[in-house]
Short mmCIF file of C-alpha atoms in Angstrom, two decimals:
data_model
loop_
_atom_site.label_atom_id
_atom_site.label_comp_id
_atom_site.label_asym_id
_atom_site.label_seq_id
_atom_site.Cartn_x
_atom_site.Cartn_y
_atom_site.Cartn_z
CA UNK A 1 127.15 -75.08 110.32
CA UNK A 2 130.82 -74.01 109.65
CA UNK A 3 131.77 -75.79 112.59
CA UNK A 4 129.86 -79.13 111.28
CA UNK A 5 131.65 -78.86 108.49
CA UNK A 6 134.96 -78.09 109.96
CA UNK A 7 134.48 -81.95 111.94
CA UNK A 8 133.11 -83.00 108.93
CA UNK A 9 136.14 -82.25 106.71
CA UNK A 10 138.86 -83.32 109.16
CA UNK A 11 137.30 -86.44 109.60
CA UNK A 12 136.91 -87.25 106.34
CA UNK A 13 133.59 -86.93 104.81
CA UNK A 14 133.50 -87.08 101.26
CA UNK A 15 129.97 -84.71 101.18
CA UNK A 16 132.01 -82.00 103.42
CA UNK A 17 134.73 -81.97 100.38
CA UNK A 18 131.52 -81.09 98.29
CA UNK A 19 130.45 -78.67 100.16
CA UNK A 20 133.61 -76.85 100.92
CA UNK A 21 134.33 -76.50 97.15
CA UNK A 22 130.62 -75.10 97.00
CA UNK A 23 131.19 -73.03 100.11
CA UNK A 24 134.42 -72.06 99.30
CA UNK A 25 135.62 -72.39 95.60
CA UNK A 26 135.15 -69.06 94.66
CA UNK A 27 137.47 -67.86 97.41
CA UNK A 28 139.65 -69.47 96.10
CA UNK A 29 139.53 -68.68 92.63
CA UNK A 30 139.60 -65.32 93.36
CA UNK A 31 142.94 -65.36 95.43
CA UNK A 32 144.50 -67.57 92.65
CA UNK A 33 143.40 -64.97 89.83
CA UNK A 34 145.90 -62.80 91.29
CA UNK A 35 148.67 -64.75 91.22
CA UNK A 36 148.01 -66.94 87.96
CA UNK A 37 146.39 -66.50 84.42
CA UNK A 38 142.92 -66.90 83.96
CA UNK A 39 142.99 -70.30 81.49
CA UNK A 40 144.95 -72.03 84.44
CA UNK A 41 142.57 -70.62 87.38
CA UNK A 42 140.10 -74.05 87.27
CA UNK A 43 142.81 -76.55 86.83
CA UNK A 44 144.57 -74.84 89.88
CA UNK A 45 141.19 -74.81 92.00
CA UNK A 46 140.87 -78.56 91.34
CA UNK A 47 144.42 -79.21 92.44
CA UNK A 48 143.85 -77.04 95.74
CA UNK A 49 141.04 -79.28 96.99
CA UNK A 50 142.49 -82.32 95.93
CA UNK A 51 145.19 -81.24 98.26
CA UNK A 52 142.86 -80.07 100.84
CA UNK A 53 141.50 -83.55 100.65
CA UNK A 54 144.86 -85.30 100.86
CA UNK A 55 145.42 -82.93 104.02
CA UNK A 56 142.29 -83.22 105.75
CA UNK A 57 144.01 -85.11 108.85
CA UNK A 58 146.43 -82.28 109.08
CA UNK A 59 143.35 -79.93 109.78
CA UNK A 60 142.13 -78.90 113.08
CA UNK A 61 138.91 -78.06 112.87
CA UNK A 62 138.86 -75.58 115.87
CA UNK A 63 140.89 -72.85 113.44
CA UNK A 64 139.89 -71.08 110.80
CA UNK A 65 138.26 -73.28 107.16
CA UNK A 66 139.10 -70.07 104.84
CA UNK A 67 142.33 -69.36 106.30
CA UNK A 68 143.67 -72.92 106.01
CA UNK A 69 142.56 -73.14 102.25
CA UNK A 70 144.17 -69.81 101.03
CA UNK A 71 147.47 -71.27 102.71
CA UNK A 72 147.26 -74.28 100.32
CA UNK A 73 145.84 -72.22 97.85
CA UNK A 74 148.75 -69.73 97.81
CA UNK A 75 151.62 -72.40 98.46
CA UNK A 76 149.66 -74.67 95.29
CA UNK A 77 150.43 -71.43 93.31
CA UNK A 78 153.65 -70.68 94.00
CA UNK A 79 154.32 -74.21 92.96
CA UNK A 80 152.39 -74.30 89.85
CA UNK A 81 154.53 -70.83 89.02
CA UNK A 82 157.88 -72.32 89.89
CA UNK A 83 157.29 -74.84 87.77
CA UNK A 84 156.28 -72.85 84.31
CA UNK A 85 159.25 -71.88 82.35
CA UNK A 86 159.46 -68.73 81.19
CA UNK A 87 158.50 -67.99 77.65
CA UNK A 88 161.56 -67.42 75.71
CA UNK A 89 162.95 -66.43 72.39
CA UNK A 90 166.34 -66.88 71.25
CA UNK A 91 168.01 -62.88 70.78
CA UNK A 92 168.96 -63.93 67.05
CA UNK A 93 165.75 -64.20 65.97
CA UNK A 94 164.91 -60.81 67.59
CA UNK A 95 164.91 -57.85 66.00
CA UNK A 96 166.04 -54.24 67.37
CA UNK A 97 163.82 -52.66 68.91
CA UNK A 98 162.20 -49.84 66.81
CA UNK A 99 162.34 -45.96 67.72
CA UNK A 100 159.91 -43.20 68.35
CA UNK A 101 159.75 -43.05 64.37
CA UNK A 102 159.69 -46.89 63.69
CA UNK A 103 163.47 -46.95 62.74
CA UNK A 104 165.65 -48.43 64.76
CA UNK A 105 168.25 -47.02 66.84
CA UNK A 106 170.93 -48.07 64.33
CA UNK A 107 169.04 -46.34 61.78
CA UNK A 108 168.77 -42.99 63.89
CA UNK A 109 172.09 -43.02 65.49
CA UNK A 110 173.83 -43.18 61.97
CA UNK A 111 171.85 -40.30 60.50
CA UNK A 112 172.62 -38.46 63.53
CA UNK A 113 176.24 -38.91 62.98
CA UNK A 114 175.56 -37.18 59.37
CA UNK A 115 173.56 -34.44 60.81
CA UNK A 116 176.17 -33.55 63.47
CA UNK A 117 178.86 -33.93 60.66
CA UNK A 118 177.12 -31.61 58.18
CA UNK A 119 175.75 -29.02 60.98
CA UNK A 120 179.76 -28.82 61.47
CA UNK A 121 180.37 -27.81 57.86
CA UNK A 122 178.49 -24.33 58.40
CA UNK A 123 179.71 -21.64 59.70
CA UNK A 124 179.17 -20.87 63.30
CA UNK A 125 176.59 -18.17 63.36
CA UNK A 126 174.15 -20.33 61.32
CA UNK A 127 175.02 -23.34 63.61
CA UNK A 128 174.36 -22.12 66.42
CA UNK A 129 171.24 -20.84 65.05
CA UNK A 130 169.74 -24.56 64.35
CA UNK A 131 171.08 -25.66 67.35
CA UNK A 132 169.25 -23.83 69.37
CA UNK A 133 166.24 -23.86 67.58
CA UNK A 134 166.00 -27.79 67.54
CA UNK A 135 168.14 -29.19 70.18
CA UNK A 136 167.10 -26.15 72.60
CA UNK A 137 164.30 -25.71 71.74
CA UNK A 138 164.18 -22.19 71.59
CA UNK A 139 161.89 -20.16 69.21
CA UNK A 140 164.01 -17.67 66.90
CA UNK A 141 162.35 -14.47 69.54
CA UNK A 142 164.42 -16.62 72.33
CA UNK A 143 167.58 -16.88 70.25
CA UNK A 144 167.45 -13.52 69.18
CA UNK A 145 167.44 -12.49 73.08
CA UNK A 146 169.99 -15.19 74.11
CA UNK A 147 172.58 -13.94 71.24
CA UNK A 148 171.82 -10.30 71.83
CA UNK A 149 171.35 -9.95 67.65
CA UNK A 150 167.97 -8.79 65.66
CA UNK A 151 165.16 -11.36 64.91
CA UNK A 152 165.66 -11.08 61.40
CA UNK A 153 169.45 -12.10 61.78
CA UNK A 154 168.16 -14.88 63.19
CA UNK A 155 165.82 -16.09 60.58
CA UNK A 156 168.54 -15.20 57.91
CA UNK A 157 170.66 -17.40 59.65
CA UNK A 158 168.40 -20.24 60.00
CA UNK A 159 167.24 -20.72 56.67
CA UNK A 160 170.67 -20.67 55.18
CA UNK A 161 171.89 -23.18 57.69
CA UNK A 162 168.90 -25.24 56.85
CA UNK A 163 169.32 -24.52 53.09
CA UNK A 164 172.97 -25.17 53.12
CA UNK A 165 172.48 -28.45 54.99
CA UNK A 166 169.55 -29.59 52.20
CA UNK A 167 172.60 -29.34 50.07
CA UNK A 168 174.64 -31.64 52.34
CA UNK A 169 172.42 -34.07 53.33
CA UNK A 170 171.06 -36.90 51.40
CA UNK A 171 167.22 -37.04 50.36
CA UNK A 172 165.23 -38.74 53.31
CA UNK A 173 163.51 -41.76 51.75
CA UNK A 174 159.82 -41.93 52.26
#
């Protein structure tokens, strides 16, 4: 039957077209869904066996039906994608992009700088104190250990570094 159909195609019979597309059609749709989007699938399955039918003379029926129509098939899409342009949207009409927090990077980077600036007002021992804690991550046990000084200095020293920078910092808006 494939074979009759093979003839049948190549020599132009228009009930073989018919009967390819039933045969085949969802072949093809399935190797175009993977290179095109789904609302474009049916337009691009019509356009593949028109071309099959405008290439019918080129097609020797001793070889392979399903082979032959995914190699129009795939050369139909990469047409149909060379000739989309790409969706886009003028950069001044696009905001920055928006941070972990929903700020943007502008936002964070500036109150950074004020953090670093006011963590550089304290004195050293109560720096180094919130620097570890929150940009090492270190629990005040850990700091104690790493500075060689009692837990308690280390809470001491936190909470007046944090205290003292409430004082230097502005209120964060809510």
């Amino acid at each position: 039957m494939t074979d009759n159909l093979n003839v049948r195609l190549a020599g132009g019979d228009d009930a073989a077209l018919a009967e390819c597309f039933h045969t085949h059609g969802s072949l093809i749709r399935s190797y175009l869904r993977r290179f095109v989007p789904p609302q474009e699938i049916e337009d691009l399955q019509q356009v593949v066996f028109a071309e099959v039918w405008r290439s019918r003379h080129r097609f020797d029926p001793a070889r392979s039906l399903p082979a032959w129509l995914i190699g129009i098939a795939h050369n139909r899409a990469v047409d149909h994608l060379r000739a989309r342009t790409p969706q886009t949207v003028p950069l001044d009409v696009v905001a920055d992009p928006a941070g972990a927090d929903g700020r943007t990077h502008g936002d964070g980077l500036a109150e950074r700088d004020q953090v670093q600036r006011a963590l550089a007002e304290l004195p050293a021992p109560q720096r180094q104190a919130i620097e570890l804690a929150y940009y090492g991550e270190l629990t005040q046990r850990e700091i104690a250990e790493k500075l060689s000084v009692p837990l308690g200095t280390v809470k001491a020293r936190t909470a007046r570094g944090l205290r003292r920078l409430s004082d230097i910092l502005p209120p964060v808006a809510a």
